[in-house]
CSV table of C-alpha atoms and ligand atoms in Angstrom, one decimal:
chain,number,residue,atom,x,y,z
M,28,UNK,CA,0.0,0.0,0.0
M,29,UNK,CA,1.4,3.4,-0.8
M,30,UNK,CA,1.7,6.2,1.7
M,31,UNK,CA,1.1,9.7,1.6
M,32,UNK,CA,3.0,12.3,2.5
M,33,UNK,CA,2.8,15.6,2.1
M,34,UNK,CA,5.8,17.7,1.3
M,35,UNK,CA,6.4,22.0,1.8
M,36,UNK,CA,9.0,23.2,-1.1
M,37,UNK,CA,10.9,26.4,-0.4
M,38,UNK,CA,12.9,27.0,-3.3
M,39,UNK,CA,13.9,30.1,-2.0
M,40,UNK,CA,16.5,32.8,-3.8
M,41,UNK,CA,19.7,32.1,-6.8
M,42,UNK,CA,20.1,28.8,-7.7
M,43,UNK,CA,17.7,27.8,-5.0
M,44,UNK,CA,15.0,26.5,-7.6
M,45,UNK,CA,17.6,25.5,-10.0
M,46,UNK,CA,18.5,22.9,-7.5
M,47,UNK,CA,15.1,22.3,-5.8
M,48,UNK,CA,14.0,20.9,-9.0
M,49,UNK,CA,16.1,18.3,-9.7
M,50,UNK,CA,16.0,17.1,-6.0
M,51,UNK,CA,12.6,17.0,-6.6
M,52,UNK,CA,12.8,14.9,-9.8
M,53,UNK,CA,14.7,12.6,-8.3
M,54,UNK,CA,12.3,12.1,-4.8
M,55,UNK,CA,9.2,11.1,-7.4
M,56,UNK,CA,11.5,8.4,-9.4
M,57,UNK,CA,12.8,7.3,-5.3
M,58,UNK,CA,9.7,7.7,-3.5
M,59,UNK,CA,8.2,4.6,-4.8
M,60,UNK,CA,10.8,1.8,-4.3
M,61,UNK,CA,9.9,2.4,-0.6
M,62,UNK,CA,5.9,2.7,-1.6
M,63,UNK,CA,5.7,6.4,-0.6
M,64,UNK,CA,4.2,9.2,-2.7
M,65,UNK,CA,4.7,12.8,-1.8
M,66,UNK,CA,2.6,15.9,-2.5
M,67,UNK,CA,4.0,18.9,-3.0
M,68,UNK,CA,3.1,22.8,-1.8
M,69,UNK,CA,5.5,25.1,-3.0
M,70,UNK,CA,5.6,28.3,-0.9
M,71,UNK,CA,8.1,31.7,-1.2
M,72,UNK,CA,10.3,32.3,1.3
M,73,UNK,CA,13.1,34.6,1.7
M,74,UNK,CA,13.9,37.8,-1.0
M,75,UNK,CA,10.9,36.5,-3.6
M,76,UNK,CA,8.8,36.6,-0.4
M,77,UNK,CA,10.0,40.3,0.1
M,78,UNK,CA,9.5,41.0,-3.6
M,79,UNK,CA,6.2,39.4,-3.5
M,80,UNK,CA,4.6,39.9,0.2
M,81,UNK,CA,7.1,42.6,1.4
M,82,UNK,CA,7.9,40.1,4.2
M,83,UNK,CA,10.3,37.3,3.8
M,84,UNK,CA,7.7,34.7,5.3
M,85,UNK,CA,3.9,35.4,5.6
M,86,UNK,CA,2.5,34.0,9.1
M,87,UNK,CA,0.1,32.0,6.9
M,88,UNK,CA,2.7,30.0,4.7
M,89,UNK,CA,4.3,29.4,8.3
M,90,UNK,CA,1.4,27.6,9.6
M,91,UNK,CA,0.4,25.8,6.4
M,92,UNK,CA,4.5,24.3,6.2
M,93,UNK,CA,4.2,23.6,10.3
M,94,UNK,CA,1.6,21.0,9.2
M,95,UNK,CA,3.3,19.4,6.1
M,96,UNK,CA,5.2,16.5,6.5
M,97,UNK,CA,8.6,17.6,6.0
M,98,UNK,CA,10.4,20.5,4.4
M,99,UNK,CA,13.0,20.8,1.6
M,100,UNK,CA,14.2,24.3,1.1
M,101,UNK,CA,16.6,25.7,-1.6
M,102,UNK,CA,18.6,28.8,-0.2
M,103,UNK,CA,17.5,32.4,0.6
M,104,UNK,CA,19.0,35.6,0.5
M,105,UNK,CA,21.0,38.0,-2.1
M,106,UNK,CA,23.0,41.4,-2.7
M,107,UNK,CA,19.5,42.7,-3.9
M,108,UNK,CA,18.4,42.4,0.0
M,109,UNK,CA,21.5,42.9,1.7
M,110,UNK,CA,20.9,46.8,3.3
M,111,UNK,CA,17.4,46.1,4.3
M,112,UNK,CA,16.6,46.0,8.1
M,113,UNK,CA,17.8,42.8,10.1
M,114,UNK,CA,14.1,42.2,11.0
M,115,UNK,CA,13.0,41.8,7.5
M,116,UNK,CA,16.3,39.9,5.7
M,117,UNK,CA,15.8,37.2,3.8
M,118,UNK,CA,18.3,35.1,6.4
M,119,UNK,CA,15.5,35.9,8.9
M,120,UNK,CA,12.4,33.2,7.3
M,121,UNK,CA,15.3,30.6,7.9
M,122,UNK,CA,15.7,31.3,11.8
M,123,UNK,CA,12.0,31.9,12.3
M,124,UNK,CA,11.5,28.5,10.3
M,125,UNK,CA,14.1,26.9,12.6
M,126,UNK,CA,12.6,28.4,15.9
M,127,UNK,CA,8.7,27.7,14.9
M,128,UNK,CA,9.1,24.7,14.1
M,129,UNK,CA,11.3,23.8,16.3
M,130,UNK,CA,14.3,22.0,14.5
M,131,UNK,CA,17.2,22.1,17.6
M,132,UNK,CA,19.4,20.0,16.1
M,133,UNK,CA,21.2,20.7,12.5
M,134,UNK,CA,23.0,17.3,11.3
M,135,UNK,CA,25.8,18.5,8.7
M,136,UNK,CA,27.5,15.6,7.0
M,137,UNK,CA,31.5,15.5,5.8
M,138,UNK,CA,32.2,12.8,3.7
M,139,UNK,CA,34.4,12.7,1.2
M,140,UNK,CA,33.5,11.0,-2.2
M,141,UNK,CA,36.3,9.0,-3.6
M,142,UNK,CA,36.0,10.3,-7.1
M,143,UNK,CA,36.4,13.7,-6.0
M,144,UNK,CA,38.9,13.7,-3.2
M,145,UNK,CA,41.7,15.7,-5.4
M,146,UNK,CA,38.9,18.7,-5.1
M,147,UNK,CA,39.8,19.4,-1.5
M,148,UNK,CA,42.2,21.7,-1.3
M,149,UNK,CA,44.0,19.9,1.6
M,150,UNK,CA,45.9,16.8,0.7
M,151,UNK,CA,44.4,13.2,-0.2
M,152,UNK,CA,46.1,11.5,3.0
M,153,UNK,CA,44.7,14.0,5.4
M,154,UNK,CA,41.3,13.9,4.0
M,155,UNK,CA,40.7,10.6,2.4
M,156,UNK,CA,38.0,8.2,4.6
M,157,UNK,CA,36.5,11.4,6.4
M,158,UNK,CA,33.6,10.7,8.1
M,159,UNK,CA,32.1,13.4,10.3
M,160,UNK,CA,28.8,14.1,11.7
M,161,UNK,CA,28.4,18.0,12.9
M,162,UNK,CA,25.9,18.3,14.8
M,163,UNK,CA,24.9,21.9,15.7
M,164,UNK,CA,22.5,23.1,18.3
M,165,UNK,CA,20.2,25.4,15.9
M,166,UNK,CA,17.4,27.2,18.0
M,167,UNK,CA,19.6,28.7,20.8
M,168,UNK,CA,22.8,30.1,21.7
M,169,UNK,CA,23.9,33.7,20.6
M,170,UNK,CA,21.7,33.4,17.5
M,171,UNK,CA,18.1,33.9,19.5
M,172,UNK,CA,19.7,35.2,23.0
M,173,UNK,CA,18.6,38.6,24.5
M,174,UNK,CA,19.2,41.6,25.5
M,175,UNK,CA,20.3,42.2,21.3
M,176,UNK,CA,20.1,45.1,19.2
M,177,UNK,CA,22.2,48.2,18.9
M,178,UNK,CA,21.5,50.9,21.3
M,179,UNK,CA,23.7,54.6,22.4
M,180,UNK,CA,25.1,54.4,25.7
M,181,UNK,CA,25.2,57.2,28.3
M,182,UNK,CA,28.2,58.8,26.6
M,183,UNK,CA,26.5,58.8,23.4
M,184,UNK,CA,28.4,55.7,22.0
M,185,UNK,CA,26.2,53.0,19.8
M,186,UNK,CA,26.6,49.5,21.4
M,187,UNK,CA,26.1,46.8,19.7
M,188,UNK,CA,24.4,43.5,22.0
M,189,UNK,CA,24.2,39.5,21.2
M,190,UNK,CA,23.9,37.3,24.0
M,191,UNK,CA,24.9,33.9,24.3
M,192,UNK,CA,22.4,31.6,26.2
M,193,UNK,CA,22.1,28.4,26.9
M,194,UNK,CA,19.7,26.6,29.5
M,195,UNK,CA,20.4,22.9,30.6
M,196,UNK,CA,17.5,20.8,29.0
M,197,UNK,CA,18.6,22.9,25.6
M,198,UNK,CA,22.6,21.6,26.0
M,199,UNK,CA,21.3,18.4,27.3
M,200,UNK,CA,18.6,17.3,24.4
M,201,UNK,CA,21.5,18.2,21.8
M,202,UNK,CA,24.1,16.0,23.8
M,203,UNK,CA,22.2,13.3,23.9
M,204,UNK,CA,21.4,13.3,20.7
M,205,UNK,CA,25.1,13.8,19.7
M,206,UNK,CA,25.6,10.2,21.9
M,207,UNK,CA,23.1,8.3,20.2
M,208,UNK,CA,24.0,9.0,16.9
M,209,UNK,CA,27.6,8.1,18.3
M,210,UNK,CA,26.1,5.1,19.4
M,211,UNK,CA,25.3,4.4,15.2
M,212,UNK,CA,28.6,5.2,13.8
M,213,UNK,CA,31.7,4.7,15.0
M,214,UNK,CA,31.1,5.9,18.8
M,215,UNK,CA,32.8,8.7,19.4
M,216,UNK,CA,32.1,12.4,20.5
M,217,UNK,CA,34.1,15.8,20.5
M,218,UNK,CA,32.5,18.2,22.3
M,219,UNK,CA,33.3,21.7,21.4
M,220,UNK,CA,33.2,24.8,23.1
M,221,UNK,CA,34.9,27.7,25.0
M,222,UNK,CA,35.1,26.6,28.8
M,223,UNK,CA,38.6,28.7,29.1
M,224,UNK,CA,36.5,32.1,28.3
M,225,UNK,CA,32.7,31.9,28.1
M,226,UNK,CA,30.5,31.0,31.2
M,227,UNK,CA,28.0,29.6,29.3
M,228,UNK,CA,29.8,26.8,27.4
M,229,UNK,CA,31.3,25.7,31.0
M,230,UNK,CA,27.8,24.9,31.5
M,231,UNK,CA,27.9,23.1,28.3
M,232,UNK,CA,30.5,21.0,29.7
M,233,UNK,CA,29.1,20.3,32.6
M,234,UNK,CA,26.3,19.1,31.5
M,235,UNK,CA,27.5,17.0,28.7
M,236,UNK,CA,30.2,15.3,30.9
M,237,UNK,CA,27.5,14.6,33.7
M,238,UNK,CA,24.8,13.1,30.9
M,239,UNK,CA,28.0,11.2,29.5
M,240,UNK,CA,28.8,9.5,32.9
M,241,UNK,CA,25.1,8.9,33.9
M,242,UNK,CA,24.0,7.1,30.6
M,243,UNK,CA,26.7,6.9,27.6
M,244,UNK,CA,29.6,5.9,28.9
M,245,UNK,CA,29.9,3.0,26.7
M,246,UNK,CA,30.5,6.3,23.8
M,247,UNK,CA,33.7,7.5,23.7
M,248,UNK,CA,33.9,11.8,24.8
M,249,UNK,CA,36.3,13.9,24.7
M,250,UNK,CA,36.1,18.4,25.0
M,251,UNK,CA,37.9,20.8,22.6
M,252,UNK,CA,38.5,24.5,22.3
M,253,UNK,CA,36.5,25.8,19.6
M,254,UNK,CA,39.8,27.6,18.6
M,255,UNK,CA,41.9,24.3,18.4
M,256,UNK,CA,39.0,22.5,16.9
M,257,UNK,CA,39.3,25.2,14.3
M,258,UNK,CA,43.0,24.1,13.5
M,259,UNK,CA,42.3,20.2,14.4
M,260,UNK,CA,39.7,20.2,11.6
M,261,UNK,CA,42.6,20.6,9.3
M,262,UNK,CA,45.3,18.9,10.9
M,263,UNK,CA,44.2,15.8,11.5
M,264,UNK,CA,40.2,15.4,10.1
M,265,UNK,CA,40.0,11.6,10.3
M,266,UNK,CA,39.9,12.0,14.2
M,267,UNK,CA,36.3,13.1,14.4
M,268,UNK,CA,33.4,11.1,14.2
M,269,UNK,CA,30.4,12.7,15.9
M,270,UNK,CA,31.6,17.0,16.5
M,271,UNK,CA,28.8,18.3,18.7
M,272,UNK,CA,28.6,22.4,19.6
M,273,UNK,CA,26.3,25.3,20.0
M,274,UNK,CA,24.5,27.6,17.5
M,275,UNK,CA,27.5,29.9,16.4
M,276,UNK,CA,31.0,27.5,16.7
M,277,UNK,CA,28.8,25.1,14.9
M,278,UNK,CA,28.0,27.7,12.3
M,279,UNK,CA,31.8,28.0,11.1
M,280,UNK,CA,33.3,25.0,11.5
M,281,UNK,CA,30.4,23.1,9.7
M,282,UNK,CA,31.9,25.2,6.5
M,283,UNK,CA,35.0,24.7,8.2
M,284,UNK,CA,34.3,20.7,7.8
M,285,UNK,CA,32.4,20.7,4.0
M,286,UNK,CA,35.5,22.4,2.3
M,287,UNK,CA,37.5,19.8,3.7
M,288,UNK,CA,35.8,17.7,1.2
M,289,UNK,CA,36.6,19.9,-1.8
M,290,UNK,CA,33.0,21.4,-2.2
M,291,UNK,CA,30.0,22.8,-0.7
M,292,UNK,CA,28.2,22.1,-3.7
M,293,UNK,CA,28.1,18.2,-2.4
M,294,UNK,CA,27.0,18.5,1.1
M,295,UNK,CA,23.5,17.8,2.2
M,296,UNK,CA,21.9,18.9,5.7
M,297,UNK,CA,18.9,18.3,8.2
M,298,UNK,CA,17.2,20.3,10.7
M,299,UNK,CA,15.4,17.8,13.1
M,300,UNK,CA,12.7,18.4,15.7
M,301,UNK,CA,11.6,16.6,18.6
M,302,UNK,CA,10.9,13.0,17.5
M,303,UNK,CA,7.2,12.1,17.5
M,304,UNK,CA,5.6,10.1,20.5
M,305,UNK,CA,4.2,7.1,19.4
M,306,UNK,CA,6.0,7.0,15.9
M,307,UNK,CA,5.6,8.7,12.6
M,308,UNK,CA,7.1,11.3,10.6
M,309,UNK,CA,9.0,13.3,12.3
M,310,UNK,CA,9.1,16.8,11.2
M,311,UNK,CA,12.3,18.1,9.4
M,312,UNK,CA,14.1,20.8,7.4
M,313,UNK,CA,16.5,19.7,4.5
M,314,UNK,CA,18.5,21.7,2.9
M,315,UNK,CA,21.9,21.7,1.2
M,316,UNK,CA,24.6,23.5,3.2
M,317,UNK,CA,25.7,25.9,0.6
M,318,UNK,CA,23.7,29.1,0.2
M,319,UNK,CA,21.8,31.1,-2.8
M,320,UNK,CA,24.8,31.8,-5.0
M,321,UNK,CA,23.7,34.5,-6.6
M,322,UNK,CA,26.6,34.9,-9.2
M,323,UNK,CA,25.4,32.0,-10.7
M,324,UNK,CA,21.8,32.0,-10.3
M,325,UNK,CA,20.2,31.5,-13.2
M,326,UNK,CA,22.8,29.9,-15.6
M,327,UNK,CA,22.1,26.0,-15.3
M,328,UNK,CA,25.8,26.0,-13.3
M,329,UNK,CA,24.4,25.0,-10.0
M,330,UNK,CA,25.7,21.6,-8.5
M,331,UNK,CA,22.3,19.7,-7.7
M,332,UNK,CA,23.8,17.1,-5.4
M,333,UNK,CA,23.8,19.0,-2.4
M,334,UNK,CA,20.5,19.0,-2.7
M,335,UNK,CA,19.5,15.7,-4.2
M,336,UNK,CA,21.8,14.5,-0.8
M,337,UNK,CA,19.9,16.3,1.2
M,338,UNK,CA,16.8,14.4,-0.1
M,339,UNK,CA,17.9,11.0,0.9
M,340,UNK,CA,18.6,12.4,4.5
M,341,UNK,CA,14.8,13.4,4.5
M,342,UNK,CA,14.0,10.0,3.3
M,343,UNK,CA,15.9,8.2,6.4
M,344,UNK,CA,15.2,10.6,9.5
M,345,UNK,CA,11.5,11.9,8.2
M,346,UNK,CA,10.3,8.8,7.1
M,347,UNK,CA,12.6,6.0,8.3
M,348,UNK,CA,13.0,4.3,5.1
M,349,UNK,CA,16.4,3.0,3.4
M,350,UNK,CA,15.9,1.9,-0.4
M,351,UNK,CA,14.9,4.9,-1.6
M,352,UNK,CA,17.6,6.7,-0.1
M,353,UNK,CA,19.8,4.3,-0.7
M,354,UNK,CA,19.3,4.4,-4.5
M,355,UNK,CA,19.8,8.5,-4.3
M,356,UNK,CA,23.0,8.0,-2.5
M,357,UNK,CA,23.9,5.2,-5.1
M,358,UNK,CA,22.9,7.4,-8.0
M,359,UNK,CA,25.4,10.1,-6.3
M,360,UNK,CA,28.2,7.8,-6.4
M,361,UNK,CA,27.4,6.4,-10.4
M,362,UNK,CA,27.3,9.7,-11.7
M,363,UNK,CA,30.2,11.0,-9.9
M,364,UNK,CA,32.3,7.6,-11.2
M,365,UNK,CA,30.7,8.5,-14.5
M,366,UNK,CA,33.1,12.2,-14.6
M,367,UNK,CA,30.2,13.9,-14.5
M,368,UNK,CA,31.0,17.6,-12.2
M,369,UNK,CA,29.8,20.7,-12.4
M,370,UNK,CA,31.7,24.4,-12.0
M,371,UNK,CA,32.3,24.0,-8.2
M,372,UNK,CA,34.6,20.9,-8.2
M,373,UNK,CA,37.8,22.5,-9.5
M,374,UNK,CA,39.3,19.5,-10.8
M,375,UNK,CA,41.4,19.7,-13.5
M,376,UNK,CA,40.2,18.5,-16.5
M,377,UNK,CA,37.0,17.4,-15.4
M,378,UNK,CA,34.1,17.4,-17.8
M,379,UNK,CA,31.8,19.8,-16.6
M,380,UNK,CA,28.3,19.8,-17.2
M,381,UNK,CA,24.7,22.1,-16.6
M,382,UNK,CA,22.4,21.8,-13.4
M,383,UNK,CA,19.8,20.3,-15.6
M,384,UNK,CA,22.3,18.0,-17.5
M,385,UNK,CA,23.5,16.1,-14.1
M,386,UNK,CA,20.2,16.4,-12.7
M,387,UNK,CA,18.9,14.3,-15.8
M,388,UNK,CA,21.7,11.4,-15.5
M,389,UNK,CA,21.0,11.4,-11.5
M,390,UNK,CA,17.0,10.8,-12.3
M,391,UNK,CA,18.2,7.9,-15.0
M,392,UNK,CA,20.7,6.3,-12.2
M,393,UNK,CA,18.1,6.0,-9.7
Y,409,IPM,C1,23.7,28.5,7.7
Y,409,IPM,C2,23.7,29.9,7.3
Y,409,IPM,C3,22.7,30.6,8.1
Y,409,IPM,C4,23.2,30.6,9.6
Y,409,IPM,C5,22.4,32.1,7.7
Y,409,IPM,C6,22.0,32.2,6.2
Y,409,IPM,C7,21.4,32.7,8.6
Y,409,IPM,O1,25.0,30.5,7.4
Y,409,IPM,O2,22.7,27.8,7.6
Y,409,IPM,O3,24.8,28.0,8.1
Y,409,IPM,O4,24.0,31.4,10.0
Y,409,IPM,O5,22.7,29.7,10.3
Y,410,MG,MG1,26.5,29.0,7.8
């Protein structure tokens, strides 16, 4: 018997639809290897929501994607938008998409494919068989703390305010997460944060080390600076297996991380809720990790795979099946082996092709 699902598509800004529509091609040919079907609701978000509505997410779209299924989003934002006021940017529908519905833990992939390792700009034996799962707490932290804004002190000075929170069942729920995924893979976490300076992430600690020693110490922990983090990222890669940190470390070194793999234009991402009592979907955000690309919007130069990644993640952790996301991931692999590439993997003489071009051969592998 098929199922149902129903599906909310944010193409968003740049190459945002470019992409979204080959991810999406490639869902319908997936989708029924695992007997699902998908509808689709496509609503603006970001800078076409500002063109269109004048805000970059209407309160109604909001509640109409809170009830969908799942979520697959392009990429938002552009020069055109850049001097408009914080509280209207198109950056600003993705955090009140992350906070409304939710989505507290961001689960950002580095792997590197074998047929495009000599695209990292670090060397093949530092970065060959990397493996990492960055996990990044996504609704807290400095990104949604208050007091913020930019006031004038007494002596007439503006002051500029971000405040970095974090309360214990926030550090705790991403922890735990971080251990059971740990638990999945090859059973280690890194824990990163700044216990030498910030207040806050000496909480962090605490808490991660007490949950640790209370109910995973089967999985193996261990705490770095965010600062040598930073530098261990590129030293020594193959070392991390499960990287676990707060809202703005996570922000960087999850960039930090996909260039390691030689490009962005690969890497998929999810943004997961609470899991559902009782079972069923559980409600996610899927996106690839690199942003609207403005400079090539438009041209059919966009790397699809990012995207069409990001689908198979949506497949597992939304709707807990395997073949179909399997055969995505396969289809990946073919097509790479196959010299396919497009502009963003600087290889040299690779045999680059168009957005649509890949996106076809990635529908005919699956
Ligand atoms: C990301 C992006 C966003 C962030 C921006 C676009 C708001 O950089 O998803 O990593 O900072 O979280
Ligand atoms: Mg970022």
């Amino acid at each position: 018997m098929t199922t149902q699902y129903k599906l909310a598509l944010l193409p968003g800004d740049g190459i945002g639809p470019e992409v979204i529509e080959s991810a999406v091609e490639c869902l319908q040919k997936a989708a029924p290897l695992d007997d699902l079907e998908f509808s689709l609701t496509e609503y603006k978000v970001g800078g076409c929501a500002l063109d269109a509505y004048k805000v970059p997410l209407r309160d109604g779209d909001l509640e109409e994607v809170k009830k969908a299924d799942s979520v697959l989003l392009g990429a938002v934002g552009g020069p055109k938008w850049e001097g408009l006021d914080y509280a209207i940017r198109p950056e600003r529908a993705l955090l009140r998409l992350r906070a409304e519905l939710e989505l507290f833990a961001n689960l950002r992939p580095a792997t590197v494919f074998p047929e495009t390792i000599d695209a990292s700009a670090l060397k093949r034996e530092v970065v060959e068989g990397i493996d990492i799962m960055v996990l990044r707490e996504l609704t807290g932290g400095i990104y949604f703390g208050t007091p913020k804004g930019v006031d004038t002190d007494p002596d007439g000075n503006r002051r500029g305010v971000n405040t970095m929170v974090y309360t214990e069942p926030e550090i705790e729920r991403i922890a735990r997460l971080a251990f059971e995924m740990a638990r999945q893979r090859r059973g280690k976490v890194t824990s990163v944060d700044k216990a030498n300076v910030l207040e806050v992430t000496e909480l962090w600690r605490d808490i991660v080390t007490k949950l640790h020693k209370d109910e995973y110490s089967d999985v193996e922990l261990n705490h770095m600076y965010v600062d040598n983090a930073a530098m261990q990222l590129i030293r020594n890669p193959r070392q991390f297996d499960v990287l676990v940190t707060g809202n703005l470390f996570g922000d960087i070194l999850s960039d930090e991380a996909a260039m390691l793999t030689g490009s962005i234009g690969l890497l998929p991402s999810a943004s997961l809720g609470k899991a559902k009592e009782g079972g069923g979907p559980r409600l996610g955000m899927y996106e690839p990790v690199h942003g609207s690309a403005p400079d090539i919007a438009g041209q059919d130069k966009a790397n699809p795979i990012a995207t069409v990644l990001s689908v198979a993640m949506m497949l597992r952790y939304s709707f807990g099946v395997s073949k179909s996301a399997e055969a995505i991931e396969k289809a990946v692999s073919k097509v790479l082996a196959e010299g396919y590439r497009t502009a963003d993997i600087a290889e040299p003489g690779a045999k680059i092709v168009g957005t649509k071009e890949i996106g076809k051969a990635l529908v005919d592998a699956i």
